[in-house]
Amino acid sequence: MRIDIISIFPDYFAPLDVSLIGKARERGTLDVRVHQLRDWAHDVHKSVDDTPYGGGPGMVMKPEVWGEAIDSVIGDGAPRMVVPTPSGRPFTQELAQELAGEPWLLFACGRYEGIDSRVVEEYSERLRVDEVGIGDYVLAGGEVAVLVMVEAVGRLLPGVLGNAQSAVDDSFAPGAMRNLVEGPVYTKPPVWRGREVPDVLLSGHHGKIARWRRDQALRRTVRNRPELAAELDPEMLDKHDRKL
Ligand SMILES: N#Cc1c(-c2ccc3cc[nH]c3c2)n[nH]c1N
């Protein structure tokens, strides 16, 4: 997978040089290219923003600069374009799985009050463009959101996670974990400050362990994410309710 990121703060993406994503880049599984938007700003100040039409606070990012940058980066290609924005569709594990199936992603990182809306209009005629948000809070720009999305997508690519099963057991993963969050996890020592690991996990009985883990996931989902629990099959809730 190729990933292009356009931003006025390329240094924000240094974390993509380390850990899982860094190793995937070294192996060639991921080809991440970060571009400085100001390279396509031609005035002496390398301006990328201007005052908003209609008035209002802050500045808006100029369409001309974005247009030149995107045209230069994609050439005749057609990546899937993702524009982080608080007003976007929610970024979910399901969307991460979908994006992980794309051969080429282009992330356009806005700053200030955002990117002139004609940029999304322009490229929606030629590319699949998704405006995506990572949560109901407001950041100062799209860079952190892109870091979140690149990690969530990158870890799903073949060979990136040491244990492919991890992705299957992820919270929210399609299939058995859909609408469920993960339950508690434990490692050695068996007793820590007088706190014991649940006996079932030491039993070696894989069926009982699987049932216990699912029950714990359900309990945590009901407790922490009741809106997800409401989406679960009532039969599953009922079966576990008798024990919840
Ligand atoms: N994704 C996302 C975002 C943002 C965001 C994204 C881009 C810009 C550009 C200026 N301000 C921004 C905030 N805030 N909260 C989210 N969930």
Short mmCIF file of C-alpha atoms and ligand atoms in Angstrom, two decimals:
data_model
loop_
_atom_site.label_atom_id
_atom_site.label_comp_id
_atom_site.label_asym_id
_atom_site.label_seq_id
_atom_site.Cartn_x
_atom_site.Cartn_y
_atom_site.Cartn_z
CA MET A 1 0.00 0.00 0.00
CA ARG A 2 1.09 3.50 -0.88
CA ILE A 3 0.11 6.35 1.45
CA ASP A 4 0.64 10.01 0.57
CA ILE A 5 0.16 12.68 3.23
CA ILE A 6 0.08 16.40 2.45
CA SER A 7 0.52 18.75 5.42
CA ILE A 8 2.16 22.03 6.49
CA PHE A 9 3.64 20.09 9.44
CA PRO A 10 5.42 17.06 7.89
CA ASP A 11 7.42 16.57 11.13
CA TYR A 12 4.15 15.49 12.81
CA PHE A 13 4.59 12.17 10.99
CA ALA A 14 7.95 11.20 12.50
CA PRO A 15 6.09 8.56 14.60
CA LEU A 16 5.42 6.69 11.35
CA ASP A 17 9.14 5.90 11.25
CA VAL A 18 8.96 3.73 14.38
CA SER A 19 7.32 0.55 15.67
CA LEU A 20 4.91 -1.51 13.54
CA ILE A 21 4.43 1.08 10.83
CA GLY A 22 8.14 1.87 10.66
CA LYS A 23 9.00 -1.80 10.25
CA ALA A 24 6.29 -2.22 7.58
CA ARG A 25 7.89 0.69 5.69
CA GLU A 26 11.33 -0.90 5.97
CA ARG A 27 9.91 -4.19 4.61
CA GLY A 28 8.17 -2.40 1.76
CA THR A 29 4.66 -3.42 2.90
CA LEU A 30 3.90 0.27 3.32
CA ASP A 31 5.20 3.13 1.14
CA VAL A 32 4.47 6.32 3.11
CA ARG A 33 5.35 9.65 1.46
CA VAL A 34 4.90 12.92 3.37
CA HIS A 35 4.71 16.20 1.42
CA GLN A 36 5.09 19.83 2.59
CA LEU A 37 2.05 21.73 1.25
CA ARG A 38 4.05 24.99 1.21
CA ASP A 39 6.19 23.56 -1.61
CA TRP A 40 3.25 24.48 -3.88
CA ALA A 41 2.79 28.01 -2.48
CA HIS A 42 4.58 30.46 -4.75
CA ASP A 43 4.44 33.81 -2.98
CA VAL A 44 7.41 34.99 -0.96
CA HIS A 45 5.68 34.05 2.29
CA LYS A 46 4.63 30.62 1.03
CA SER A 47 1.04 31.49 2.05
CA VAL A 48 -1.42 28.62 2.25
CA ASP A 49 -4.38 30.40 3.87
CA ASP A 50 -6.55 33.48 3.54
CA THR A 51 -9.52 35.15 5.22
CA PRO A 52 -12.90 33.36 4.98
CA TYR A 53 -15.53 34.64 2.53
CA GLY A 54 -18.61 35.70 4.49
CA GLY A 55 -16.43 36.79 7.42
CA GLY A 56 -15.91 34.89 10.65
CA PRO A 57 -12.93 33.94 12.75
CA GLY A 58 -9.72 32.33 11.59
CA MET A 59 -8.36 31.54 8.15
CA VAL A 60 -9.22 29.06 5.40
CA MET A 61 -6.70 27.06 3.38
CA LYS A 62 -6.37 28.25 -0.23
CA PRO A 63 -7.76 25.98 -2.98
CA GLU A 64 -5.06 26.89 -5.51
CA VAL A 65 -2.22 25.60 -3.33
CA TRP A 66 -4.10 22.40 -2.50
CA GLY A 67 -4.99 21.86 -6.16
CA GLU A 68 -1.39 22.17 -7.30
CA ALA A 69 -0.17 19.93 -4.50
CA ILE A 70 -2.72 17.16 -5.09
CA ASP A 71 -2.28 17.27 -8.89
CA SER A 72 1.50 17.03 -8.44
CA VAL A 73 1.31 14.15 -5.96
CA ILE A 74 -1.26 11.99 -7.79
CA GLY A 75 -0.39 12.74 -11.42
CA ASP A 76 -2.73 10.56 -13.52
CA GLY A 77 -3.32 8.20 -10.59
CA ALA A 78 -6.52 7.78 -8.59
CA PRO A 79 -5.87 7.16 -4.88
CA ARG A 80 -8.69 7.11 -2.38
CA MET A 81 -8.58 10.54 -0.77
CA VAL A 82 -9.28 10.99 2.93
CA VAL A 83 -9.82 14.44 4.39
CA PRO A 84 -9.82 14.55 8.22
CA THR A 85 -12.47 16.95 9.55
CA PRO A 86 -14.57 17.22 12.71
CA SER A 87 -17.63 17.22 10.44
CA GLY A 88 -16.67 13.96 8.72
CA ARG A 89 -18.17 10.47 8.90
CA PRO A 90 -16.92 8.57 11.97
CA PHE A 91 -13.68 6.65 11.57
CA THR A 92 -14.44 3.12 12.73
CA GLN A 93 -12.77 -0.27 12.70
CA GLU A 94 -15.03 -1.14 9.79
CA LEU A 95 -13.78 1.87 7.82
CA ALA A 96 -10.19 0.98 8.78
CA GLN A 97 -10.76 -2.51 7.34
CA GLU A 98 -12.20 -0.96 4.16
CA LEU A 99 -9.29 1.46 3.75
CA ALA A 100 -6.83 -1.39 4.37
CA GLY A 101 -8.11 -2.92 1.14
CA GLU A 102 -7.12 0.11 -0.93
CA PRO A 103 -3.84 0.09 -2.91
CA TRP A 104 -3.29 3.85 -2.48
CA LEU A 105 -4.49 6.41 0.04
CA LEU A 106 -4.02 10.18 -0.04
CA PHE A 107 -4.53 12.12 3.22
CA ALA A 108 -5.09 15.89 2.99
CA CYS A 109 -4.32 17.48 6.37
CA GLY A 110 -6.14 20.74 6.94
CA ARG A 111 -5.26 23.42 9.46
CA TYR A 112 -6.84 26.73 10.53
CA GLU A 113 -10.63 26.58 9.89
CA GLY A 114 -10.16 23.91 7.24
CA ILE A 115 -9.59 23.57 3.50
CA ASP A 116 -11.66 25.58 0.96
CA SER A 117 -14.66 23.30 0.28
CA ARG A 118 -14.14 23.47 -3.48
CA VAL A 119 -11.09 21.20 -3.12
CA VAL A 120 -13.28 18.26 -2.01
CA GLU A 121 -15.78 19.19 -4.72
CA GLU A 122 -13.06 19.24 -7.36
CA TYR A 123 -11.48 15.89 -6.50
CA SER A 124 -14.79 14.13 -5.77
CA GLU A 125 -15.37 14.28 -9.54
CA ARG A 126 -12.30 12.14 -10.13
CA LEU A 127 -11.47 10.26 -6.92
CA ARG A 128 -13.31 8.52 -4.08
CA VAL A 129 -13.12 11.25 -1.43
CA ASP A 130 -14.09 10.61 2.21
CA GLU A 131 -14.37 13.35 4.81
CA VAL A 132 -13.67 11.48 8.06
CA GLY A 133 -13.60 12.44 11.77
CA ILE A 134 -11.95 10.52 14.60
CA GLY A 135 -14.21 11.67 17.40
CA ASP A 136 -16.56 14.31 18.76
CA TYR A 137 -13.90 16.78 19.91
CA VAL A 138 -11.99 19.43 17.98
CA LEU A 139 -8.29 19.20 17.13
CA ALA A 140 -6.13 22.03 15.76
CA GLY A 141 -5.51 20.19 12.50
CA GLY A 142 -5.79 16.90 10.66
CA GLU A 143 -2.30 15.52 11.39
CA VAL A 144 -3.13 13.66 14.62
CA ALA A 145 -6.20 12.17 12.93
CA VAL A 146 -4.05 10.92 10.06
CA LEU A 147 -1.62 9.31 12.53
CA VAL A 148 -4.59 7.51 14.10
CA MET A 149 -5.96 6.34 10.78
CA VAL A 150 -2.60 5.27 9.32
CA GLU A 151 -1.86 3.16 12.40
CA ALA A 152 -5.36 1.63 12.50
CA VAL A 153 -5.19 0.81 8.77
CA GLY A 154 -1.51 -0.15 8.63
CA ARG A 155 -1.79 -2.75 11.43
CA LEU A 156 -4.42 -4.58 9.37
CA LEU A 157 -2.12 -5.11 6.39
CA PRO A 158 -0.74 -8.62 5.89
CA GLY A 159 2.46 -9.25 7.86
CA VAL A 160 2.33 -6.04 9.89
CA LEU A 161 0.97 -7.59 13.07
CA GLY A 162 3.20 -10.39 14.36
CA ASN A 163 0.11 -12.36 15.23
CA ALA A 164 -2.61 -11.99 12.59
CA GLN A 165 -5.11 -13.38 15.12
CA SER A 166 -4.81 -10.14 17.10
CA ALA A 167 -6.68 -8.26 14.41
CA VAL A 168 -9.44 -10.85 14.47
CA ASP A 169 -9.84 -10.45 18.24
CA ASP A 170 -9.72 -6.64 18.07
CA SER A 171 -12.44 -4.64 19.70
CA PHE A 172 -15.10 -3.79 17.12
CA ALA A 173 -13.60 -6.20 14.53
CA PRO A 174 -16.11 -7.62 12.04
CA GLY A 175 -17.41 -11.05 12.97
CA ALA A 176 -17.41 -12.34 16.55
CA MET A 177 -16.21 -9.06 18.06
CA ARG A 178 -18.59 -6.78 16.12
CA ASN A 179 -20.08 -4.22 18.54
CA LEU A 180 -18.02 -5.71 21.36
CA VAL A 181 -15.01 -4.23 23.16
CA GLU A 182 -12.19 -6.45 24.35
CA GLY A 183 -12.20 -7.84 27.85
CA PRO A 184 -9.38 -7.75 30.44
CA VAL A 185 -5.94 -9.22 29.70
CA TYR A 186 -3.34 -10.70 32.08
CA THR A 187 0.27 -11.93 32.03
CA LYS A 188 2.82 -13.22 34.52
CA PRO A 189 3.15 -13.18 37.52
CA PRO A 190 0.05 -15.20 38.54
CA VAL A 191 -0.19 -13.07 41.69
CA TRP A 192 0.74 -9.40 41.80
CA ARG A 193 0.35 -7.37 45.00
CA GLY A 194 -2.06 -10.04 46.22
CA ARG A 195 -4.16 -9.83 43.04
CA GLU A 196 -4.60 -13.18 41.31
CA VAL A 197 -5.13 -13.93 37.62
CA PRO A 198 -8.63 -15.44 37.11
CA ASP A 199 -8.34 -19.22 37.59
CA VAL A 200 -10.05 -20.02 34.27
CA LEU A 201 -7.12 -18.45 32.39
CA LEU A 202 -4.73 -20.85 34.15
CA SER A 203 -6.98 -23.87 33.51
CA GLY A 204 -5.77 -24.71 30.01
CA HIS A 205 -9.41 -25.38 29.11
CA HIS A 206 -9.65 -23.47 25.81
CA GLY A 207 -13.44 -23.71 25.55
CA LYS A 208 -13.98 -22.32 29.02
CA ILE A 209 -11.37 -19.61 28.41
CA ALA A 210 -13.07 -18.54 25.18
CA ARG A 211 -16.47 -18.39 26.90
CA TRP A 212 -15.04 -16.45 29.84
CA ARG A 213 -13.34 -13.95 27.53
CA ARG A 214 -16.52 -13.41 25.55
CA ASP A 215 -18.50 -12.94 28.75
CA GLN A 216 -15.97 -10.41 30.02
CA ALA A 217 -16.06 -8.57 26.69
CA LEU A 218 -19.84 -8.42 26.92
CA ARG A 219 -19.73 -7.16 30.52
CA ARG A 220 -17.26 -4.42 29.59
CA THR A 221 -19.31 -3.47 26.54
CA VAL A 222 -22.51 -3.20 28.61
CA ARG A 223 -20.66 -1.14 31.22
CA ASN A 224 -18.57 1.17 29.03
CA ARG A 225 -20.39 1.24 25.68
CA PRO A 226 -24.13 0.69 26.31
CA GLU A 227 -24.92 2.10 22.87
CA LEU A 228 -22.91 -0.74 21.28
CA ALA A 229 -24.45 -3.31 23.62
CA ALA A 230 -27.88 -2.15 22.42
CA GLU A 231 -26.87 -3.30 18.90
CA LEU A 232 -26.00 -6.80 20.06
CA ASP A 233 -28.18 -9.81 19.38
CA PRO A 234 -30.71 -9.81 22.27
CA GLU A 235 -30.29 -13.57 22.53
CA MET A 236 -26.60 -13.11 23.27
CA LEU A 237 -27.38 -10.46 25.86
CA ASP A 238 -30.07 -12.64 27.39
CA LYS A 239 -27.78 -15.67 27.58
CA HIS A 240 -25.10 -13.62 29.30
CA ASP A 241 -27.57 -11.49 31.27
CA ARG A 242 -28.45 -14.47 33.33
CA LYS A 243 -24.87 -14.28 34.55
CA LEU A 244 -24.15 -10.53 34.25
N1 LIG B 1 -10.41 14.20 11.74
C1 LIG B 1 -10.64 15.00 12.55
C2 LIG B 1 -10.91 15.92 13.59
C3 LIG B 1 -10.54 17.26 13.73
C4 LIG B 1 -9.88 18.17 12.79
C5 LIG B 1 -9.48 17.75 11.53
C6 LIG B 1 -8.91 18.64 10.63
C7 LIG B 1 -8.75 19.98 11.00
C8 LIG B 1 -8.26 21.14 10.34
C9 LIG B 1 -8.39 22.18 11.21
N2 LIG B 1 -8.93 21.74 12.35
C10 LIG B 1 -9.17 20.40 12.25
C11 LIG B 1 -9.74 19.51 13.17
N3 LIG B 1 -11.01 17.67 14.93
N4 LIG B 1 -11.64 16.65 15.53
C12 LIG B 1 -11.61 15.58 14.75
N5 LIG B 1 -12.18 14.36 15.05
#
